[in-house]
Amino acid sequence: QQKDTLPPAPPANPPAASPVFTGTPQQYEIAEITVAGTQYLDKSLLLSLSGLSVGDKVTYPGGDQFTKAIQSLWSQRLFADVTIYVTKIEDNKIWLEIGLLEMPRIASFTFRGIKKSEADDISTKAGLRKGSVVTQSLKQNLIGVVHKFYADKGYGNATIKIEERKDTSQVNATNLVFNVNKGNKVRIENIHIVGNYNILDAKLKKRMKGTKERTRLTLHPDNQHVYVDSLAQPDDFWQTYGFLQPTRALEQLDPYFRFKLFSSAKFNEGKYIEDKGKVIGYYNSKGYRDAVITRDTTYKSLNKNLNIDMQISEGKKYYFGDITWKGNTRYSDSVLTRLLGIKRGDVYNLELLEKRLGKQMSPEGGDISGYYMDYGYLFFQIDPVEIGIRGDTIDYEIRLREGPQATIKEVRIAGNEKTNEHVIRRELRTIPGEKFSRQDLIRSNREIANLGFFNPEKIGMNPVPNVADGTVDIDYTVEEKANDQLELSAGWGGYIGLTGTLGVTFNNFSLRNIFRKETWDPLPSGDGQKLSVRVSSNGKAYRSYNFSFTEPWLGGKKRNQFSVSFYSSYQNPYAYQNYYRPYDTSSSSNGHFKVLGASVSLGKQLKWPDDYFTLIYSVNYQQYKLKNYNYFGITGFDNGTSNNINLKLTLSRSSVDQQIFPRSGSNFMFSAQYTPPYSLFSPNKDYSKESVSDQFKFIEYQKYRFNAEWYVPLSRPMGSDNKTFVLKVAAKFGYIGRYNNRTRLSPFGRFELGGDGLSNFAIYDRDIISQRGYPVYYTSDPSYNPESGQPQGYEGFTVFNKYVMELRYPFSLNPSSTIFGLAFVEAANGYRDMKDFNPFNLRRSAGIGMRFYLPMFGLLGFDYGIGFDRLKAGGGLKDAAKFTFMLGFEPE
Amino acid sequence: NNELRRIEKSNNFEKKLAYADKLYQKKKYNTAQTLYQDLLQVYKGTEKFEGLYYNFAYCSYYVKDYVQAAFHFKNYLDVFPNSPRAVEIDYMQAYCYYKQSPKVSLDQTNTMKAIAAMQTFINNYPNAEKVAEANLVIELCRRKLEKKEFTSAELYYNLGFYKAAGIAFKNLMRNYPDSDKSDGYKIMAIRAYYNYAKNSILEKQKERYETVLGEYLDFADHYPNSKLKPDAEKFYTLAQNNIKSLENEQNKAKSNQ
């Protein structure tokens, strides 16, 4: 037992602020205040801190001035004790004494015997702070915190010793050292349940999520039990060859052998109490509504672990009887009964009944409250009432109070510290004057999440009903997240000189503020526009410039997405040669391939078939200039200029719930792209007589693409951040063709399949479709996959298809690092001609991968895929496997 | 500089404090702040603490860290509620919220906090010199909130949600009855209701034009001298004409039957 470190108390006058007082309260004027018991602190300051001063009027007894004074002194956290004494009362005057006990303060504290992280946890939980006063209660509190902390972790016998050492460098301070001994971990040996005749032990133990038995393999099981089954029957299981029943066989084996790999057997009092509730809950859900745990106990097992015994009284099994409705005007009885889905004669289950009625709001809806809420019945109340029990049958009357339909009055938005309010408000589906509906609320959530400016897990929507006028205000709260991206790389290399990339993407830009200097913080932002600039250079060998700008609501009145982009690139195949052999001035050493392009697009949200649809028109122009460079390996196409003017129409529908890690919804996209049909304007021209570069002077083609993606959540959302497995199914098709067979299809705009989906300095228009587990491939024969690069005469595929199935699981949904893992199977192939197209002749692969979304960087990811069609007799799995990395975007 | 580094390291607290005060006088608030920070523990509970903490809190204010400043000012008040500087500090605490209030199109939580804090200040010290200033700050904050509500109502109008715009403008008038732009809001509400009626299906049009008439009469009652009255009259006549032509058509349809 520790001795109290406090010195004995000063004068024996009664404290002024005692909770029990006698006599009539009376006003006094303070004549004098003295301060006693201080050693280091300044008395006049303490007086001013107390808030009492000579001449003040106080009420005594019972006035609150003394309490206040004590509180304000106490809040300094400098004293172990504060008391105010009345030393004298004369006429209307009162003499006071403030008795203080100064205590040493904590100069530092150290934990010994435990990890730093544990020490940090404990010190925050115990509220330890440098500068606070060392009191007995502080120590007791600390001891309690340590015990609880380790008990929760399964260490039931933790001890702590507190050492105090005077700190000589500071006035009135001590250093505290805590020696903590965790002790041994206590695990659960056996859980012995008796009295359960209708539900197996194993099923009940499965319900106990936080209380599990430990793994065991022994010949001498611990058979001691506190409670004995009164109805225990002689066990003839083995004699009757009952071991053919797996559950029974396992139960028989259990004392000798038990295998629990994924559960920890530590004992946690809090969780145990919770688990007892779960056992009863399980009984209730099976119709045993009288089930109780009559008694339970824990004791030490033979090998010093913990045994748990519990006795259960099951009671009778009950069934639902008649269910009648009262107070419903919007839905008829039969509709409600159908929605409820519980029939007369079903096993009684109160939890199920309440869930179907929607007593607790559930996000997925589908319950009866949900049906009402969806139509604005915000003041809706539902109450199931037992009206009779006949034998084992319980009759219910369900009483409803529908109330009025709420109309939305005000919609408020908070938390947008960067994004302008109109950017959010224009996305919302909850509009003043409309009836409240939960569907609208969920849709609004999705729209906010899809803006990409906010943490999708932290979008708050709070309807505030005003009962008086039947209206509802809706408060939205958002949390901004960083979503600008920066791409930077630089290097210096022999012949190419300075190489590097500088790219920035601002996803929440504000163009109109660009000339207003005060809005630059660090850049004008908040209007939801997207600006992206990228410069990349390999010195003399390669240069590219990109610029794009997108305004999601052109004009601010309708969701008309407008975007413009420009790009230009330059590639010189002779840079290396010129550097090392500058004297070689043959004509071939002077060549390049230049691309110049621009596009303008305008998207419109459609109202029909539903408003997830968007129609986008875009006009694109590209110019390709070849000089002394046979880039495509087409004979006679060393020099020339090609112009590609086209109009592209895209119809897309997107209903995914968020961008980075979608859990539900789908994306569809169909696009058609047309160049002017030059050949139709001059029907008699014979193109085969012209040179290749003339034929490709004005490129003509028609091109169609179709993409579809579905996301399906496979399990209920779990944990605080709603983690769940998600299945992604996707299919893609593409076709490019001529208008008529007199012309020749150019290499531009075709498809390239396989590989990691990165463009790798390919600077002309080509749709790159990745396939994991394969290198870029150039034939339709699945088993032919050389990695030697592009063969002569290959111009790209004109038809392709690709199918993907992906199972995803999020490890972290925090916006500062969204991480998910995936396992995939996919199949794809490309065909040089429509004639070769065979949707079943595919390259197949499977593998696993990870994705990391980090602010500033965007996406980082890698996949490990095995191409099944690359497996060769004698070759290992490794020969058919391929790692692919991605940076910035998910390849198609 | 060297002197600063030497003083930072030294254990001569008196000298450190004097130097910090000197820096504070010279408006080197950043450096002064770090020095004061070291000294807070040392001087806690002594008579020099008040002055030290006062300067420390102002350092945060001058380096525009208003979140910290508000925190320290509040702390100051808790520790020294009877200090002669309490009035000033109470005002500064509220003023820090006002300083944190961002432009209208962003989250206005701090604006509301500023209003509440200024109001508490006025209630606490009704005779203080700063009361007039406090009232002005409240007025500015309310203007801001009013502007925000106006923008959102206007957005509904621009997006074509005329019913929502009508309701939003009427809410705006109810929430800011003393606004000098009330008649402007009313005319916007009339415009919104007129457009709402115009874009409705035929059966509903008459009823909704009648709301416009009602709103106009209300306007004429409340703002008989408003400059915007001709505008309101325009919508009134337009609505009346439309109702008449609707009635004519109905009559025609009846007589045809």
Tab-separated table of N, CA, C and O in Angstrom, chain A residues 476-549:
chain	number	residue	atom	x	y	z
A	476	TYR	N	-25.851	18.858	-46.071
A	476	TYR	CA	-24.789	18.029	-46.636
A	476	TYR	C	-23.472	18.472	-46.028
A	476	TYR	O	-23.227	19.666	-45.868
A	477	THR	N	-22.627	17.503	-45.684
A	477	THR	CA	-21.270	17.877	-45.293
A	477	THR	C	-20.290	17.093	-46.149
A	477	THR	O	-20.498	15.917	-46.423
A	478	VAL	N	-19.265	17.779	-46.584
A	478	VAL	CA	-18.262	17.136	-47.434
A	478	VAL	C	-16.894	17.368	-46.824
A	478	VAL	O	-16.719	18.209	-45.952
A	479	GLU	N	-15.946	16.596	-47.274
A	479	GLU	CA	-14.578	16.750	-46.790
A	479	GLU	C	-13.674	16.784	-48.017
A	479	GLU	O	-13.639	15.816	-48.777
A	480	GLU	N	-13.009	17.888	-48.209
A	480	GLU	CA	-12.182	18.041	-49.404
A	480	GLU	C	-11.022	17.056	-49.380
A	480	GLU	O	-10.486	16.743	-48.325
A	481	LYS	N	-10.647	16.577	-50.540
A	481	LYS	CA	-9.433	15.767	-50.578
A	481	LYS	C	-8.541	16.317	-51.694
A	481	LYS	O	-9.015	16.977	-52.607
A	482	ALA	N	-7.277	16.040	-51.571
A	482	ALA	CA	-6.348	16.534	-52.574
A	482	ALA	C	-6.513	15.696	-53.830
A	482	ALA	O	-6.564	14.480	-53.756
A	483	ASN	N	-6.637	16.331	-54.977
A	483	ASN	CA	-6.782	15.525	-56.177
A	483	ASN	C	-6.034	16.098	-57.375
A	483	ASN	O	-6.304	15.757	-58.506
A	484	ASP	N	-5.111	16.996	-57.117
A	484	ASP	CA	-4.264	17.459	-58.209
A	484	ASP	C	-3.123	16.476	-58.368
A	484	ASP	O	-2.699	15.846	-57.411
A	485	GLN	N	-2.651	16.357	-59.584
A	485	GLN	CA	-1.593	15.391	-59.821
A	485	GLN	C	-0.389	16.040	-60.456
A	485	GLN	O	-0.504	16.953	-61.250
A	486	LEU	N	0.740	15.547	-60.078
A	486	LEU	CA	1.992	16.109	-60.551
A	486	LEU	C	2.853	14.977	-61.064
A	486	LEU	O	2.966	13.928	-60.448
A	487	GLU	N	3.444	15.199	-62.221
A	487	GLU	CA	4.302	14.176	-62.785
A	487	GLU	C	5.619	14.851	-63.107
A	487	GLU	O	5.653	15.856	-63.798
A	488	LEU	N	6.681	14.341	-62.578
A	488	LEU	CA	7.961	15.013	-62.730
A	488	LEU	C	9.035	13.968	-62.913
A	488	LEU	O	9.128	13.025	-62.139
A	489	SER	N	9.841	14.105	-63.922
A	489	SER	CA	10.999	13.225	-64.004
A	489	SER	C	12.051	13.937	-64.820
A	489	SER	O	11.736	14.772	-65.668
A	490	ALA	N	13.283	13.675	-64.531
A	490	ALA	CA	14.337	14.329	-65.283
A	490	ALA	C	15.560	13.436	-65.304
A	490	ALA	O	15.743	12.587	-64.438
A	491	GLY	N	16.366	13.626	-66.308
A	491	GLY	CA	17.578	12.821	-66.377
A	491	GLY	C	18.525	13.410	-67.403
A	491	GLY	O	18.174	14.333	-68.144
A	492	TRP	N	19.718	12.904	-67.435
A	492	TRP	CA	20.708	13.370	-68.385
A	492	TRP	C	21.323	12.141	-69.026
A	492	TRP	O	21.793	11.248	-68.341
A	493	GLY	N	21.272	12.072	-70.303
A	493	GLY	CA	21.827	10.871	-70.930
A	493	GLY	C	22.614	11.235	-72.151
A	493	GLY	O	22.266	12.192	-72.851
A	494	GLY	N	23.691	10.485	-72.401
A	494	GLY	CA	24.654	10.660	-73.479
A	494	GLY	C	24.149	11.433	-74.678
A	494	GLY	O	24.165	12.678	-74.669
A	495	TYR	N	23.641	10.763	-75.653
A	495	TYR	CA	23.360	11.437	-76.915
A	495	TYR	C	22.083	12.247	-76.886
A	495	TYR	O	21.906	13.153	-77.678
A	496	ILE	N	21.181	11.908	-75.987
A	496	ILE	CA	19.898	12.591	-76.069
A	496	ILE	C	19.856	13.876	-75.267
A	496	ILE	O	18.958	14.678	-75.419
A	497	GLY	N	20.851	14.090	-74.398
A	497	GLY	CA	20.844	15.314	-73.612
A	497	GLY	C	19.838	15.218	-72.491
A	497	GLY	O	19.609	14.146	-71.925
A	498	LEU	N	19.227	16.339	-72.194
A	498	LEU	CA	18.292	16.384	-71.075
A	498	LEU	C	17.018	15.626	-71.428
A	498	LEU	O	16.419	15.835	-72.475
A	499	THR	N	16.624	14.736	-70.565
A	499	THR	CA	15.350	14.058	-70.774
A	499	THR	C	14.490	14.362	-69.573
A	499	THR	O	14.977	14.546	-68.476
A	500	GLY	N	13.204	14.398	-69.782
A	500	GLY	CA	12.368	14.659	-68.622
A	500	GLY	C	10.913	14.829	-68.980
A	500	GLY	O	10.546	15.007	-70.151
A	501	THR	N	10.100	14.773	-67.980
A	501	THR	CA	8.671	14.962	-68.136
A	501	THR	C	8.210	15.899	-67.039
A	501	THR	O	8.617	15.771	-65.899
A	502	LEU	N	7.380	16.847	-67.416
A	502	LEU	CA	6.764	17.695	-66.412
A	502	LEU	C	5.289	17.714	-66.746
A	502	LEU	O	4.890	18.154	-67.816
A	503	GLY	N	4.496	17.178	-65.858
A	503	GLY	CA	3.063	17.143	-66.124
A	503	GLY	C	2.293	17.541	-64.895
A	503	GLY	O	2.636	17.137	-63.790
A	504	VAL	N	1.287	18.363	-65.083
A	504	VAL	CA	0.430	18.702	-63.953
A	504	VAL	C	-1.019	18.568	-64.385
A	504	VAL	O	-1.375	18.883	-65.513
A	505	THR	N	-1.834	18.075	-63.488
A	505	THR	CA	-3.266	18.000	-63.729
A	505	THR	C	-3.954	18.638	-62.543
A	505	THR	O	-3.750	18.209	-61.411
A	506	PHE	N	-4.726	19.665	-62.829
A	506	PHE	CA	-5.518	20.284	-61.765
A	506	PHE	C	-6.954	19.883	-61.998
A	506	PHE	O	-7.534	20.222	-63.025
A	507	ASN	N	-7.505	19.135	-61.054
A	507	ASN	CA	-8.843	18.613	-61.267
A	507	ASN	C	-9.943	19.519	-60.778
A	507	ASN	O	-11.098	19.217	-60.928
A	508	ASN	N	-9.570	20.590	-60.123
A	508	ASN	CA	-10.613	21.463	-59.588
A	508	ASN	C	-10.192	22.906	-59.856
A	508	ASN	O	-10.004	23.704	-58.971
A	509	PHE	N	-10.033	23.212	-61.134
A	509	PHE	CA	-9.463	24.479	-61.546
A	509	PHE	C	-10.549	25.539	-61.669
A	509	PHE	O	-11.735	25.240	-61.715
A	510	SER	N	-10.116	26.785	-61.692
A	510	SER	CA	-11.060	27.868	-61.896
A	510	SER	C	-10.462	28.833	-62.900
A	510	SER	O	-9.574	29.607	-62.578
A	511	LEU	N	-10.952	28.743	-64.125
A	511	LEU	CA	-10.342	29.522	-65.206
A	511	LEU	C	-10.646	31.009	-65.065
A	511	LEU	O	-9.815	31.866	-65.302
A	512	ARG	N	-11.900	31.301	-64.605
A	512	ARG	CA	-12.301	32.718	-64.568
A	512	ARG	C	-11.488	33.493	-63.529
A	512	ARG	O	-11.432	34.708	-63.546
A	513	ASN	N	-10.864	32.765	-62.598
A	513	ASN	CA	-10.100	33.457	-61.572
A	513	ASN	C	-8.624	33.571	-61.901
A	513	ASN	O	-7.829	33.966	-61.062
A	514	ILE	N	-8.270	33.185	-63.132
A	514	ILE	CA	-6.850	33.087	-63.426
A	514	ILE	C	-6.159	34.441	-63.397
A	514	ILE	O	-4.976	34.552	-63.099
A	515	PHE	N	-6.913	35.517	-63.654
A	515	PHE	CA	-6.287	36.838	-63.624
A	515	PHE	C	-6.551	37.575	-62.328
A	515	PHE	O	-6.236	38.742	-62.191
A	516	ARG	N	-7.167	36.865	-61.383
A	516	ARG	CA	-7.388	37.518	-60.087
A	516	ARG	C	-6.389	36.950	-59.097
A	516	ARG	O	-6.482	35.810	-58.685
A	517	LYS	N	-5.443	37.781	-58.761
A	517	LYS	CA	-4.292	37.289	-58.033
A	517	LYS	C	-4.659	36.774	-56.649
A	517	LYS	O	-4.073	35.813	-56.150
A	518	GLU	N	-5.688	37.383	-56.032
A	518	GLU	CA	-5.978	37.013	-54.643
A	518	GLU	C	-6.549	35.592	-54.545
A	518	GLU	O	-6.588	35.019	-53.467
A	519	THR	N	-6.976	35.020	-55.673
A	519	THR	CA	-7.534	33.674	-55.606
A	519	THR	C	-6.469	32.596	-55.783
A	519	THR	O	-6.766	31.422	-55.732
A	520	TRP	N	-5.244	32.997	-56.003
A	520	TRP	CA	-4.186	32.011	-56.214
A	520	TRP	C	-3.722	31.441	-54.881
A	520	TRP	O	-2.912	32.030	-54.186
A	521	ASP	N	-4.200	30.275	-54.549
A	521	ASP	CA	-3.837	29.698	-53.248
A	521	ASP	C	-3.775	28.188	-53.335
A	521	ASP	O	-4.703	27.534	-52.921
A	522	PRO	N	-2.780	27.531	-53.872
A	522	PRO	CA	-1.682	28.128	-54.625
A	522	PRO	C	-2.088	28.415	-56.062
A	522	PRO	O	-1.367	29.061	-56.794
A	523	LEU	N	-3.255	27.947	-56.485
A	523	LEU	CA	-3.736	28.174	-57.828
A	523	LEU	C	-5.215	28.495	-57.747
A	523	LEU	O	-5.865	28.131	-56.767
A	524	PRO	N	-5.742	29.176	-58.753
A	524	PRO	CA	-7.184	29.415	-58.699
A	524	PRO	C	-7.917	28.071	-58.768
A	524	PRO	O	-7.650	27.270	-59.658
A	525	SER	N	-8.780	27.811	-57.818
A	525	SER	CA	-9.429	26.508	-57.808
A	525	SER	C	-10.864	26.662	-57.353
A	525	SER	O	-11.285	27.714	-56.902
A	526	GLY	N	-11.603	25.584	-57.472
A	526	GLY	CA	-12.931	25.544	-56.891
A	526	GLY	C	-14.075	25.534	-57.876
A	526	GLY	O	-15.206	25.407	-57.473
A	527	ASP	N	-13.797	25.671	-59.179
A	527	ASP	CA	-14.899	25.674	-60.139
A	527	ASP	C	-15.090	24.334	-60.828
A	527	ASP	O	-15.873	24.214	-61.766
A	528	GLY	N	-14.359	23.335	-60.405
A	528	GLY	CA	-14.573	21.996	-60.939
A	528	GLY	C	-14.066	21.797	-62.351
A	528	GLY	O	-14.399	20.811	-62.997
A	529	GLN	N	-13.274	22.727	-62.862
A	529	GLN	CA	-12.730	22.545	-64.204
A	529	GLN	C	-11.433	21.749	-64.125
A	529	GLN	O	-10.800	21.679	-63.081
A	530	LYS	N	-11.081	21.160	-65.244
A	530	LYS	CA	-9.888	20.340	-65.234
A	530	LYS	C	-8.890	20.912	-66.236
A	530	LYS	O	-9.241	21.190	-67.375
A	531	LEU	N	-7.680	21.107	-65.763
A	531	LEU	CA	-6.641	21.643	-66.633
A	531	LEU	C	-5.447	20.731	-66.534
A	531	LEU	O	-5.027	20.356	-65.451
A	532	SER	N	-4.936	20.363	-67.691
A	532	SER	CA	-3.818	19.439	-67.656
A	532	SER	C	-2.786	19.869	-68.685
A	532	SER	O	-3.113	20.170	-69.829
A	533	VAL	N	-1.572	19.963	-68.261
A	533	VAL	CA	-0.470	20.365	-69.134
A	533	VAL	C	0.648	19.356	-68.960
A	533	VAL	O	0.954	18.958	-67.838
A	534	ARG	N	1.232	18.930	-70.069
A	534	ARG	CA	2.296	17.948	-69.933
A	534	ARG	C	3.331	18.203	-71.021
A	534	ARG	O	2.990	18.356	-72.187
A	535	VAL	N	4.561	18.272	-70.597
A	535	VAL	CA	5.666	18.432	-71.538
A	535	VAL	C	6.616	17.288	-71.273
A	535	VAL	O	6.958	16.987	-70.133
A	536	SER	N	7.020	16.639	-72.356
A	536	SER	CA	7.905	15.508	-72.173
A	536	SER	C	8.952	15.570	-73.267
A	536	SER	O	8.657	15.900	-74.403
A	537	SER	N	10.176	15.279	-72.888
A	537	SER	CA	11.219	15.431	-73.889
A	537	SER	C	12.326	14.414	-73.672
A	537	SER	O	12.689	14.103	-72.540
A	538	ASN	N	12.808	13.888	-74.766
A	538	ASN	CA	14.032	13.104	-74.734
A	538	ASN	C	15.098	13.826	-75.544
A	538	ASN	O	15.752	13.253	-76.388
A	539	GLY	N	15.196	15.102	-75.334
A	539	GLY	CA	16.177	15.883	-76.072
A	539	GLY	C	15.882	15.857	-77.559
A	539	GLY	O	14.783	16.174	-77.991
A	540	LYS	N	16.861	15.453	-78.339
A	540	LYS	CA	16.724	15.528	-79.792
A	540	LYS	C	15.888	14.390	-80.357
A	540	LYS	O	15.468	14.427	-81.502
A	541	ALA	N	15.685	13.313	-79.566
A	541	ALA	CA	15.031	12.143	-80.118
A	541	ALA	C	13.522	12.230	-80.057
A	541	ALA	O	12.818	11.709	-80.918
A	542	TYR	N	12.982	12.879	-79.045
A	542	TYR	CA	11.544	12.819	-78.841
A	542	TYR	C	11.081	14.015	-78.037
A	542	TYR	O	11.721	14.401	-77.060
A	543	ARG	N	9.998	14.598	-78.482
A	543	ARG	CA	9.411	15.698	-77.707
A	543	ARG	C	7.903	15.588	-77.797
A	543	ARG	O	7.379	15.206	-78.859
A	544	SER	N	7.221	15.895	-76.725
A	544	SER	CA	5.766	15.958	-76.873
A	544	SER	C	5.190	17.006	-75.928
A	544	SER	O	5.715	17.251	-74.852
A	545	TYR	N	4.122	17.635	-76.400
A	545	TYR	CA	3.430	18.669	-75.625
A	545	TYR	C	1.951	18.333	-75.614
A	545	TYR	O	1.394	17.983	-76.653
A	546	ASN	N	1.355	18.395	-74.466
A	546	ASN	CA	-0.078	18.147	-74.361
A	546	ASN	C	-0.724	19.244	-73.546
A	546	ASN	O	-0.162	19.703	-72.551
A	547	PHE	N	-1.910	19.585	-73.949
A	547	PHE	CA	-2.672	20.550	-73.165
A	547	PHE	C	-4.138	20.175	-73.267
A	547	PHE	O	-4.626	19.846	-74.348
A	548	SER	N	-4.834	20.173	-72.157
A	548	SER	CA	-6.273	19.961	-72.265
A	548	SER	C	-7.004	20.703	-71.163
A	548	SER	O	-6.463	20.953	-70.086
A	549	PHE	N	-8.216	21.069	-71.486
A	549	PHE	CA	-9.033	21.818	-70.540
A	549	PHE	C	-10.470	21.328	-70.644
A	549	PHE	O	-10.990	21.127	-71.738
